[in-house]
mmCIF file of C-alpha atoms in Angstrom:
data_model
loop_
_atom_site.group_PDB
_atom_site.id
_atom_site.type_symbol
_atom_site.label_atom_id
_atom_site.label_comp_id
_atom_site.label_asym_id
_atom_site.label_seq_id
_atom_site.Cartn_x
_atom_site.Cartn_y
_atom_site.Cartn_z
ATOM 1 C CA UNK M 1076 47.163 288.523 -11.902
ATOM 2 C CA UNK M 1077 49.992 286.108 -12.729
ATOM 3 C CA UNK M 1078 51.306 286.376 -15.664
ATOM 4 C CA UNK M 1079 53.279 283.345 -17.596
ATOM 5 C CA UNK M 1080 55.915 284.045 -20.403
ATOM 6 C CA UNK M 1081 56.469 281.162 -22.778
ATOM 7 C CA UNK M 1082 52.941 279.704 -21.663
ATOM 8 C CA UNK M 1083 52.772 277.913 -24.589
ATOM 9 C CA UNK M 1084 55.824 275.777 -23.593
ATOM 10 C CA UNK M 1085 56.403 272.459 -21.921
ATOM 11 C CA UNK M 1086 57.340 274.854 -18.755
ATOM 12 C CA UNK M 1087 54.469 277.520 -19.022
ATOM 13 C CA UNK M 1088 51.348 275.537 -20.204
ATOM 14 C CA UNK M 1089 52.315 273.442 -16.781
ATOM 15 C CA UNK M 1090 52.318 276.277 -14.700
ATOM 16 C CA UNK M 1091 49.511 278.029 -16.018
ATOM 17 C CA UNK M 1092 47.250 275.014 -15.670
ATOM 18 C CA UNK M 1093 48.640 274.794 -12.184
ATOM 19 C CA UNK M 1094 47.150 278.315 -11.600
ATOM 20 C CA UNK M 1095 44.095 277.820 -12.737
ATOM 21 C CA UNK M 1096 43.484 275.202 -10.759
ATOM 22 C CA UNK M 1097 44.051 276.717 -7.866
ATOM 23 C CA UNK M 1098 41.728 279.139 -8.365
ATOM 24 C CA UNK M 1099 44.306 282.047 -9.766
ATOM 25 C CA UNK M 1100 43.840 284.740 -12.598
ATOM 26 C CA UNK M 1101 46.614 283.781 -15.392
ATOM 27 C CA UNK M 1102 47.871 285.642 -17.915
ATOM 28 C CA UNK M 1103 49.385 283.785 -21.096
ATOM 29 C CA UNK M 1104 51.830 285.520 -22.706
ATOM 30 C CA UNK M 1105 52.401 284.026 -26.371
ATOM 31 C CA UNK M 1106 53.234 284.482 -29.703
ATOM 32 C CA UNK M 1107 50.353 283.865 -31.530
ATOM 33 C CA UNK M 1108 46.798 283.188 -31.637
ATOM 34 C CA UNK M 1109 47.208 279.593 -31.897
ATOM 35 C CA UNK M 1110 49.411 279.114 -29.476
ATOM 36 C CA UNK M 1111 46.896 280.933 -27.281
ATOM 37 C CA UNK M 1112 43.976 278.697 -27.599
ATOM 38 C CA UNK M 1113 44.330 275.680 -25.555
ATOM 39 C CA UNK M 1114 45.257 278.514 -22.914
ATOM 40 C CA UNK M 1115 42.061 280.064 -23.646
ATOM 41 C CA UNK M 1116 40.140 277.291 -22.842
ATOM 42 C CA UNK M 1117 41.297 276.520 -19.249
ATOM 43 C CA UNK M 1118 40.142 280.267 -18.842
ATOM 44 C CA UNK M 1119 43.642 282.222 -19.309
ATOM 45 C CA UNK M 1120 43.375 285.331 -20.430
ATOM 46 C CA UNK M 1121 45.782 285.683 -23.656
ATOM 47 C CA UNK M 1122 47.937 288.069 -24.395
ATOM 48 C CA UNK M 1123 50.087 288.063 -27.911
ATOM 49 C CA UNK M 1124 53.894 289.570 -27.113
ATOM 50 C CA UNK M 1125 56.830 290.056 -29.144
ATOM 51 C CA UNK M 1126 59.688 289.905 -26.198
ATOM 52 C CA UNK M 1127 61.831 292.220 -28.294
ATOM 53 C CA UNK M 1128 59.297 294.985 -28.551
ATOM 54 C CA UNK M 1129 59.282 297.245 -25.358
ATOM 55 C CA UNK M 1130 55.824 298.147 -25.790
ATOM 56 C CA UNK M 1131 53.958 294.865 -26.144
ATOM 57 C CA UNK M 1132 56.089 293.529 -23.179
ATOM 58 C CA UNK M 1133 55.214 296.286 -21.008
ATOM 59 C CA UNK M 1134 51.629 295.922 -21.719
ATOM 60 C CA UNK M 1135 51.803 291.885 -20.726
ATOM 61 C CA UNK M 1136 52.775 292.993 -17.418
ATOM 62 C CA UNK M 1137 50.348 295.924 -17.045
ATOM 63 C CA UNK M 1138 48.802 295.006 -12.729
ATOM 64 C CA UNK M 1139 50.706 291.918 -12.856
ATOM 65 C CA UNK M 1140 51.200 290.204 -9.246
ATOM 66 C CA UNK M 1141 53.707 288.167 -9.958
ATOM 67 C CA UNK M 1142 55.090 287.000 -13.327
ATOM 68 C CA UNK M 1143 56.988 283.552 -14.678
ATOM 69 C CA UNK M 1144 59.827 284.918 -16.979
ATOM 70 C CA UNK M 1145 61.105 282.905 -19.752
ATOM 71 C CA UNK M 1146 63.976 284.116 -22.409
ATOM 72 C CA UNK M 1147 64.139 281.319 -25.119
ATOM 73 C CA UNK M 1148 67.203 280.815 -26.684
ATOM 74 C CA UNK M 1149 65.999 281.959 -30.739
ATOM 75 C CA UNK M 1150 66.865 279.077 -32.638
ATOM 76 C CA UNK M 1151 66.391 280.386 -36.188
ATOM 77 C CA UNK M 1152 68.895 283.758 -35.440
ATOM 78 C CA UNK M 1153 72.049 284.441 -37.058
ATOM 79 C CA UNK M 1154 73.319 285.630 -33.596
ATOM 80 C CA UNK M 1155 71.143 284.122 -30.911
ATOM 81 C CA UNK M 1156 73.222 285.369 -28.336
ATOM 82 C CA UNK M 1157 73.006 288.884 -28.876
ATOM 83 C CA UNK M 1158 69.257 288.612 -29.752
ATOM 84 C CA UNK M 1159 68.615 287.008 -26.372
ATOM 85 C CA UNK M 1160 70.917 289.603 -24.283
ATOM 86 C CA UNK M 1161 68.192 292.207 -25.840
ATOM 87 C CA UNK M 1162 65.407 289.737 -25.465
ATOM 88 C CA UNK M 1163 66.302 290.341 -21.432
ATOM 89 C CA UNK M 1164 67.102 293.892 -21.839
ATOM 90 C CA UNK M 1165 63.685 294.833 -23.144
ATOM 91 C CA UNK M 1166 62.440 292.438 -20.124
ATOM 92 C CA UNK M 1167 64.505 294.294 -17.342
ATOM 93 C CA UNK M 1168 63.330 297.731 -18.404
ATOM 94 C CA UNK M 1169 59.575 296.575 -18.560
ATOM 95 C CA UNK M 1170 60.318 294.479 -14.899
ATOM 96 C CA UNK M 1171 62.188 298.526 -13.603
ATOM 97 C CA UNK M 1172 59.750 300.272 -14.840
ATOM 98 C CA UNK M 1173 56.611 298.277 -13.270
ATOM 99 C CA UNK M 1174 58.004 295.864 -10.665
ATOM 100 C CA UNK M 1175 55.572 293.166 -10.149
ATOM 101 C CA UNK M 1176 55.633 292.084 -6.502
ATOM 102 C CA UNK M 1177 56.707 288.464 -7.250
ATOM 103 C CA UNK M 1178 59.347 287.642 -10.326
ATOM 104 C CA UNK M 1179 60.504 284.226 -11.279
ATOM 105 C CA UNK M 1180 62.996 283.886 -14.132
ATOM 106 C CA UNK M 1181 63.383 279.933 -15.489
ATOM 107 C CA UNK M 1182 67.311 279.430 -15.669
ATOM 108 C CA UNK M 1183 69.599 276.687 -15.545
ATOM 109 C CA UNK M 1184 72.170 274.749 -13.808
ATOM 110 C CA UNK M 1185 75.642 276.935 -14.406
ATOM 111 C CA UNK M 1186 74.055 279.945 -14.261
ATOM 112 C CA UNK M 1187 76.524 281.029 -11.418
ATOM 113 C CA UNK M 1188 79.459 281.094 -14.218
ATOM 114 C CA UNK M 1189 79.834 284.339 -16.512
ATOM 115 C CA UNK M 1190 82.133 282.860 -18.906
ATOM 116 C CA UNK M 1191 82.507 279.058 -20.637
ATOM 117 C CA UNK M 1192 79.210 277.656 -20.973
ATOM 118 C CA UNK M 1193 78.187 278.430 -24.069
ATOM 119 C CA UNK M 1194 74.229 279.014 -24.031
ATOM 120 C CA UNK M 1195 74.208 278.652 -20.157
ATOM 121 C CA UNK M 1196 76.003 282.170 -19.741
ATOM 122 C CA UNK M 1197 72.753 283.943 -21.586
ATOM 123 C CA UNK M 1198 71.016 282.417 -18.344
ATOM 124 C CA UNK M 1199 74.042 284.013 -16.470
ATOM 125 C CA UNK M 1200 72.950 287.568 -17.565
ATOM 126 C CA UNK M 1201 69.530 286.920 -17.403
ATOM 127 C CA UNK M 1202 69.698 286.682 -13.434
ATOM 128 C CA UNK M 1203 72.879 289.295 -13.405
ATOM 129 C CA UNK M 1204 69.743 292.240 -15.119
ATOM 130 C CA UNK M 1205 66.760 290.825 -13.172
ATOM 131 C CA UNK M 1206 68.413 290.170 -9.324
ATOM 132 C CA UNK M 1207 67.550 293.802 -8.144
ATOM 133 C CA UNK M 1208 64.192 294.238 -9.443
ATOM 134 C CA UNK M 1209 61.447 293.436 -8.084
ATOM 135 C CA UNK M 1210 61.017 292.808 -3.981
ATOM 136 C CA UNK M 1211 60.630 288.661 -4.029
ATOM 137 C CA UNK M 1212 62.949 287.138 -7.346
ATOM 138 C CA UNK M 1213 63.724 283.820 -7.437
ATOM 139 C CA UNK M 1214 65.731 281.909 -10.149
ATOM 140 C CA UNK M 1215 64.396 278.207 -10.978
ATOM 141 C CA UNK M 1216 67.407 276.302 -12.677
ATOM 142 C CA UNK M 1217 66.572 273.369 -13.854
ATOM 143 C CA UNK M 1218 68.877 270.399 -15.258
ATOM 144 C CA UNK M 1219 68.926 269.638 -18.653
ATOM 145 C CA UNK M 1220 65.283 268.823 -20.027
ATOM 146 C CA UNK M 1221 64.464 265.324 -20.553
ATOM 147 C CA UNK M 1222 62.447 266.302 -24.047
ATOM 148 C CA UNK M 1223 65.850 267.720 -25.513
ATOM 149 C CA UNK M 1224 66.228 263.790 -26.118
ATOM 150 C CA UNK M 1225 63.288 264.463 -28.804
ATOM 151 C CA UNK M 1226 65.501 265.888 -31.754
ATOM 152 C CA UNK M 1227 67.180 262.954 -31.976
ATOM 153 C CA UNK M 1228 64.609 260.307 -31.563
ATOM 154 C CA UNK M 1229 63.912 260.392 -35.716
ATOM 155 C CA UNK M 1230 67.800 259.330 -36.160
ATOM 156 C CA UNK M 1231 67.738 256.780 -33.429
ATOM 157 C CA UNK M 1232 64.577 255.209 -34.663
ATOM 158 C CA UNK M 1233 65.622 255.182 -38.113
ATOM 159 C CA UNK M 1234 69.064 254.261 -37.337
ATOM 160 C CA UNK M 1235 68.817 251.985 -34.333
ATOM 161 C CA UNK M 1236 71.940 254.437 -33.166
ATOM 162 C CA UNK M 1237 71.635 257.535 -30.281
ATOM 163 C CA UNK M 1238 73.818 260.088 -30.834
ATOM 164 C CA UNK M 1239 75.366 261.749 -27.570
ATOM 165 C CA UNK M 1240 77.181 264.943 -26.929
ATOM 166 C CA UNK M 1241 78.036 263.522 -23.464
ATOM 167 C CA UNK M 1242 81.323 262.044 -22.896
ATOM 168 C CA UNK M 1243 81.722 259.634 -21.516
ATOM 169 C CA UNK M 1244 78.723 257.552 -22.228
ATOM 170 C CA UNK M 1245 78.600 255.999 -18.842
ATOM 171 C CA UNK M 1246 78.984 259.710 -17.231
ATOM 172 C CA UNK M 1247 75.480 260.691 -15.037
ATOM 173 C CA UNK M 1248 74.141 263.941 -15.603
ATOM 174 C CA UNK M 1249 71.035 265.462 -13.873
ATOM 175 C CA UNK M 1250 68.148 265.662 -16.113
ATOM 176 C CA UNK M 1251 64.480 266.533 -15.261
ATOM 177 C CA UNK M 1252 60.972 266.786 -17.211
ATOM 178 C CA UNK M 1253 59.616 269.846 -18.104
ATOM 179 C CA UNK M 1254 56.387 269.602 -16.256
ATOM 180 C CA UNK M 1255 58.187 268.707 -12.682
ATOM 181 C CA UNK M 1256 60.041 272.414 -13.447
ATOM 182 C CA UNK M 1257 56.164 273.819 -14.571
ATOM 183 C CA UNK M 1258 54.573 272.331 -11.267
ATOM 184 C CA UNK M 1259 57.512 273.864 -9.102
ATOM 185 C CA UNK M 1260 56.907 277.355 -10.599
ATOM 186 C CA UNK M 1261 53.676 277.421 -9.658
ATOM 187 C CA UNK M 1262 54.639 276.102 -6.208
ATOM 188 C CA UNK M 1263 57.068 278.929 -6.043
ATOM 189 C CA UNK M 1264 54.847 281.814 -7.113
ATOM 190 C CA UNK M 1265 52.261 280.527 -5.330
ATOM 191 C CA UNK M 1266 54.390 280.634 -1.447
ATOM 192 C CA UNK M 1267 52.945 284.127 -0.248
ATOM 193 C CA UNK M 1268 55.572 283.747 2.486
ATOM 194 C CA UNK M 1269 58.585 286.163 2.525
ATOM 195 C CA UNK M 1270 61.836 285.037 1.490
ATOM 196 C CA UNK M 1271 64.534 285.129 3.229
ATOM 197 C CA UNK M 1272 67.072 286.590 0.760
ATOM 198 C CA UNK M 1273 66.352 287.671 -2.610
ATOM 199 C CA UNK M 1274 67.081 286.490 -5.328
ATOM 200 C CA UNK M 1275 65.938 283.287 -4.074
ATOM 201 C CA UNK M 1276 67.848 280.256 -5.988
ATOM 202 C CA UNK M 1277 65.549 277.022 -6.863
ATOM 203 C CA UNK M 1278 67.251 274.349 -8.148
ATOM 204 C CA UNK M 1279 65.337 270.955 -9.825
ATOM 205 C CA UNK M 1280 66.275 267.484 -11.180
ATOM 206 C CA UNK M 1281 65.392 264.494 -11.779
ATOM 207 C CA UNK M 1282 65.324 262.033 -8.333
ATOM 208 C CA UNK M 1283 67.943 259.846 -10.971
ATOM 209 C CA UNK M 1284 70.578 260.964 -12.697
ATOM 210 C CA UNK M 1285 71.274 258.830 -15.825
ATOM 211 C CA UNK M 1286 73.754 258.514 -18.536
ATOM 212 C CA UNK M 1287 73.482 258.433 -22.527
ATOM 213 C CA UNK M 1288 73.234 254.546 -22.253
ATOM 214 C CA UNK M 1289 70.642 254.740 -19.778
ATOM 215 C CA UNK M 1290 68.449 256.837 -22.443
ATOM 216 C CA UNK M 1291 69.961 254.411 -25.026
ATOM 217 C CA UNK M 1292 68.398 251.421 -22.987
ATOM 218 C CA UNK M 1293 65.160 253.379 -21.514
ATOM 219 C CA UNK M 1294 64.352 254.261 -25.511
ATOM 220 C CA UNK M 1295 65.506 250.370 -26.954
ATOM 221 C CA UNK M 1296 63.055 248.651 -24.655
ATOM 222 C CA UNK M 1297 59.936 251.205 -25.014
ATOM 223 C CA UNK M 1298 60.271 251.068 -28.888
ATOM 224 C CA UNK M 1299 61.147 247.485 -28.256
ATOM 225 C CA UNK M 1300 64.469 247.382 -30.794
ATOM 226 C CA UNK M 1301 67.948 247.416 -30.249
ATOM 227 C CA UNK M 1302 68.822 250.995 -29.710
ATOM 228 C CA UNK M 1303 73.045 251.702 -29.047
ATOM 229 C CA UNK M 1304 74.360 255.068 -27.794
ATOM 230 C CA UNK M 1305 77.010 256.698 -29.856
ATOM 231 C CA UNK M 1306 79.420 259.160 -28.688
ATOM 232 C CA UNK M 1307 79.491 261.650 -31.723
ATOM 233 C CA UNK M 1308 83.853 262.687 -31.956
ATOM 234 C CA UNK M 1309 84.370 266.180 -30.517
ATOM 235 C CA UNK M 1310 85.613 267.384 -33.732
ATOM 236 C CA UNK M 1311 81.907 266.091 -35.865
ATOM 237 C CA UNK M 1312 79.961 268.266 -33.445
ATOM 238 C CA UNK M 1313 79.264 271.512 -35.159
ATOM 239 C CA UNK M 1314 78.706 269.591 -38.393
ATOM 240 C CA UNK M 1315 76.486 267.330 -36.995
ATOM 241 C CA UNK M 1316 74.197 270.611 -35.179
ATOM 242 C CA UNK M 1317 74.742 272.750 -38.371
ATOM 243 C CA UNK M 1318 73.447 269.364 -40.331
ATOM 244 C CA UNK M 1319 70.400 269.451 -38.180
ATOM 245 C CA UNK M 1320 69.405 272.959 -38.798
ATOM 246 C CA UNK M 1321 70.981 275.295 -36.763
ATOM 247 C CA UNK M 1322 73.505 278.235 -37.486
ATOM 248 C CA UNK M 1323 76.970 278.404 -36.936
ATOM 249 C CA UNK M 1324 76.391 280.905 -34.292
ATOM 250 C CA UNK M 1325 73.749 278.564 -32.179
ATOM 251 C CA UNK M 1326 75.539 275.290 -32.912
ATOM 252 C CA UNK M 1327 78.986 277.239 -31.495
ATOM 253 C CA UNK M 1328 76.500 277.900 -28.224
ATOM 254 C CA UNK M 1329 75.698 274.362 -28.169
ATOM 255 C CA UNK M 1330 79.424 273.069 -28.307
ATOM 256 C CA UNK M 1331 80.864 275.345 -25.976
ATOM 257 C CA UNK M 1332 78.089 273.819 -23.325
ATOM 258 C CA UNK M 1333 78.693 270.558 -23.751
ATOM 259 C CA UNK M 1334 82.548 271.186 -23.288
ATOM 260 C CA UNK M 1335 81.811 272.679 -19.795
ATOM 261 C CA UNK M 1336 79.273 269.986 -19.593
ATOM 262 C CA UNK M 1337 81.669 267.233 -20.483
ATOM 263 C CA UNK M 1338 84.667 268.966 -18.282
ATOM 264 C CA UNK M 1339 82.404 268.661 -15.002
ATOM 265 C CA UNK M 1340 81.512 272.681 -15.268
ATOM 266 C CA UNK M 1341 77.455 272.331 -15.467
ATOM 267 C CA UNK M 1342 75.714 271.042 -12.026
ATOM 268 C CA UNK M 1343 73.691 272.507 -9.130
ATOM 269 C CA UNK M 1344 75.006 275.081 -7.004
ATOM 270 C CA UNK M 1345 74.963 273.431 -3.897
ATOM 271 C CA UNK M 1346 76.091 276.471 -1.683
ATOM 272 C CA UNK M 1347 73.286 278.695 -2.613
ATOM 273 C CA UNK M 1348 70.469 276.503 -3.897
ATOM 274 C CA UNK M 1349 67.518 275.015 -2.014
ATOM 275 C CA UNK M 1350 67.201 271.691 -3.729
ATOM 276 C CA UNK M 1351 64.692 270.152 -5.473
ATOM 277 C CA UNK M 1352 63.564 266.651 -6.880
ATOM 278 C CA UNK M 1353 61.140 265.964 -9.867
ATOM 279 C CA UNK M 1354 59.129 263.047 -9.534
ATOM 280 C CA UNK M 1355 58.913 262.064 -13.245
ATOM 281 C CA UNK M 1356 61.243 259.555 -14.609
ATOM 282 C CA UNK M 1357 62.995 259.294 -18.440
ATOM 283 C CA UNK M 1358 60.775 256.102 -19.048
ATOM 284 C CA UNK M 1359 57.890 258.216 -19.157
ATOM 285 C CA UNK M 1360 59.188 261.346 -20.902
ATOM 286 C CA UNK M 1361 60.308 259.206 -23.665
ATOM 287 C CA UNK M 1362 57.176 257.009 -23.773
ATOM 288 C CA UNK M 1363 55.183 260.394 -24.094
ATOM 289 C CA UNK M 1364 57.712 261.221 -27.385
ATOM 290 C CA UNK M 1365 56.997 257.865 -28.773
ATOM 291 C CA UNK M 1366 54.145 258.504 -28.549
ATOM 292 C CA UNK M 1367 53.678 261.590 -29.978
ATOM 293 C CA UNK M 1368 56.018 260.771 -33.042
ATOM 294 C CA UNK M 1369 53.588 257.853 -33.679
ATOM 295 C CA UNK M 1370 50.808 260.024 -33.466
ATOM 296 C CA UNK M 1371 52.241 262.099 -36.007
ATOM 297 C CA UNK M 1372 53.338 259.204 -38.260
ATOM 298 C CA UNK M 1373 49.525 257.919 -38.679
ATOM 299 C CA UNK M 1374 48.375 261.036 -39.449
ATOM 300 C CA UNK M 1375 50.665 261.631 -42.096
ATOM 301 C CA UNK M 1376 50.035 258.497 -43.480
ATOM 302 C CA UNK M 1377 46.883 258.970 -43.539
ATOM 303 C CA UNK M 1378 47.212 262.268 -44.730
ATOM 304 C CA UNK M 1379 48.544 260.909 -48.294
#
């Protein structure tokens, strides 16, 4: 049995298709019945977890040959960082008490720091409490998702202006679409050979790295308007995230990350990490938003 946290994610609806197609018994760990029912159809079996409650975690994992951990950052908590830390405490103690044979934990470029990188040192602990457990662990860090862009398609469409937490605008950063890291988790649970050294470390981006112009450009000629990047001042940041919904707490999180971004801190770990390329580019992340948002548009309008 293979069992996929977050399956109803960009990441884990990826890999669990994956594993159904070849032919593999998946079990989709999600929140609620909805999000279950798409997985349902492609013949997961579906199983409803809170990832704070020891018992329904444990029970996700009961004869569980490998598993696909994800810890999502809680974007509605006062204090997402100490809500996470016992999101992957509860996880640990499930993963000690009933090692699966195969464990791979989604993390993220800058995992390898413990300190000064805002959200990115959650990822840090997650690897620190799952590295001993189970006989085969490997950690998948992946770039920065090309859907993040998403949140701020509304204000760049209304406004003709992209807002970027990346300084400079011309700077590159490695980016990568959430199905190329879905595909390579499958790949990865699905290599019965043994690894050489546990934990194994997977790294995955984008074949181009791109800057907040690039996106700028890439989203002006698919919605076919004049779109210009903005580089939002260091000091409007935390307004600016609070403004869009999240608490002080999270928005602090996001900050401190793009400061380590911004300062050069946040990139593949080239001494450890076996390196690998998604083949998807921005152009058709972002035409897959528009699309979406358009989507959504016509049936609201229809709607009223």
């Amino acid at each position: 049995m293979f069992v996929i946290f977050g399956a109803a994610g960009n990441v884990g609806r990826v890999s669990a298709a994956a594993l159904r197609r070849a032919g593999r018994e998946v079990r989709a760990v999600v929140r609620n019945d909805k999000q279950g029912k798409v997985l349902a159809e492609i013949g997961c079996e579906i199983v409803i977890a809170d990832q704070l409650d020891p018992v329904s975690v444990a029970h996700a994992i009961e004869g569980a040959y490998a598993v696909q951990m994800l810890c999502p950052v809680p974007r509605a908590d006062a204090d997402p960082a100490s809500t996470m830390r016992r999101m992957i405490d509860v996880s640990a103690d499930a993963f000690r008490a009933n090692p699966p044979q195969r464990l791979l934990a989604l993390s993220d470029y800058g995992a390898e720091h413990p300190s000064g990188t805002g959200i990115t040192t959650l990822f840090h602990y997650l690897e620190t409490q799952l590295a001993p457990i189970a006989s085969q662990v490997t950690f998948l860090r992946a770039a920065e998702h090309m859907h993040n862009w998403a949140r701020l398609l509304p204000i760049a469409l209304a406004r003709g202006v992209l807002p970027s937490l990346h300084h400079p605008l011309t700077k590159l950063f490695p980016t990568v679409a959430a199905q190329d890291v879905g595909l390579l988790a499958a790949e990865l649970l699905l290599d019965d050979r043994p690894a050489k050294v546990s934990p194994r470390v997977v790294s995955i981006e984008g074949e181009a790295r791109v800057s907040a112009l690039d996106v700028a450009r890439t989203l002006g000629e698919l919605a076919h308007r004049p779109i210009t990047a903005r580089e939002v001042p260091r000091s409007e940041w935390a307004a600016m995230l609070q403004g869009a919904g999240l608490g002080e707490n999270h928005a602090r999180l996001i900050t401190d990350l793009y400061d380590a971004h911004n300062a050069g801190r946040i990139d593949v770990e080239t001494e450890i990490s076996e390196r690998r390329f998604g083949s998807t580019a921005l152009e058709g992340v972002l035409a897959s938003i528009l699309a979406g948002v358009a989507a959504t548009s016509t049936a609201a309008a229809a709607a009223r």
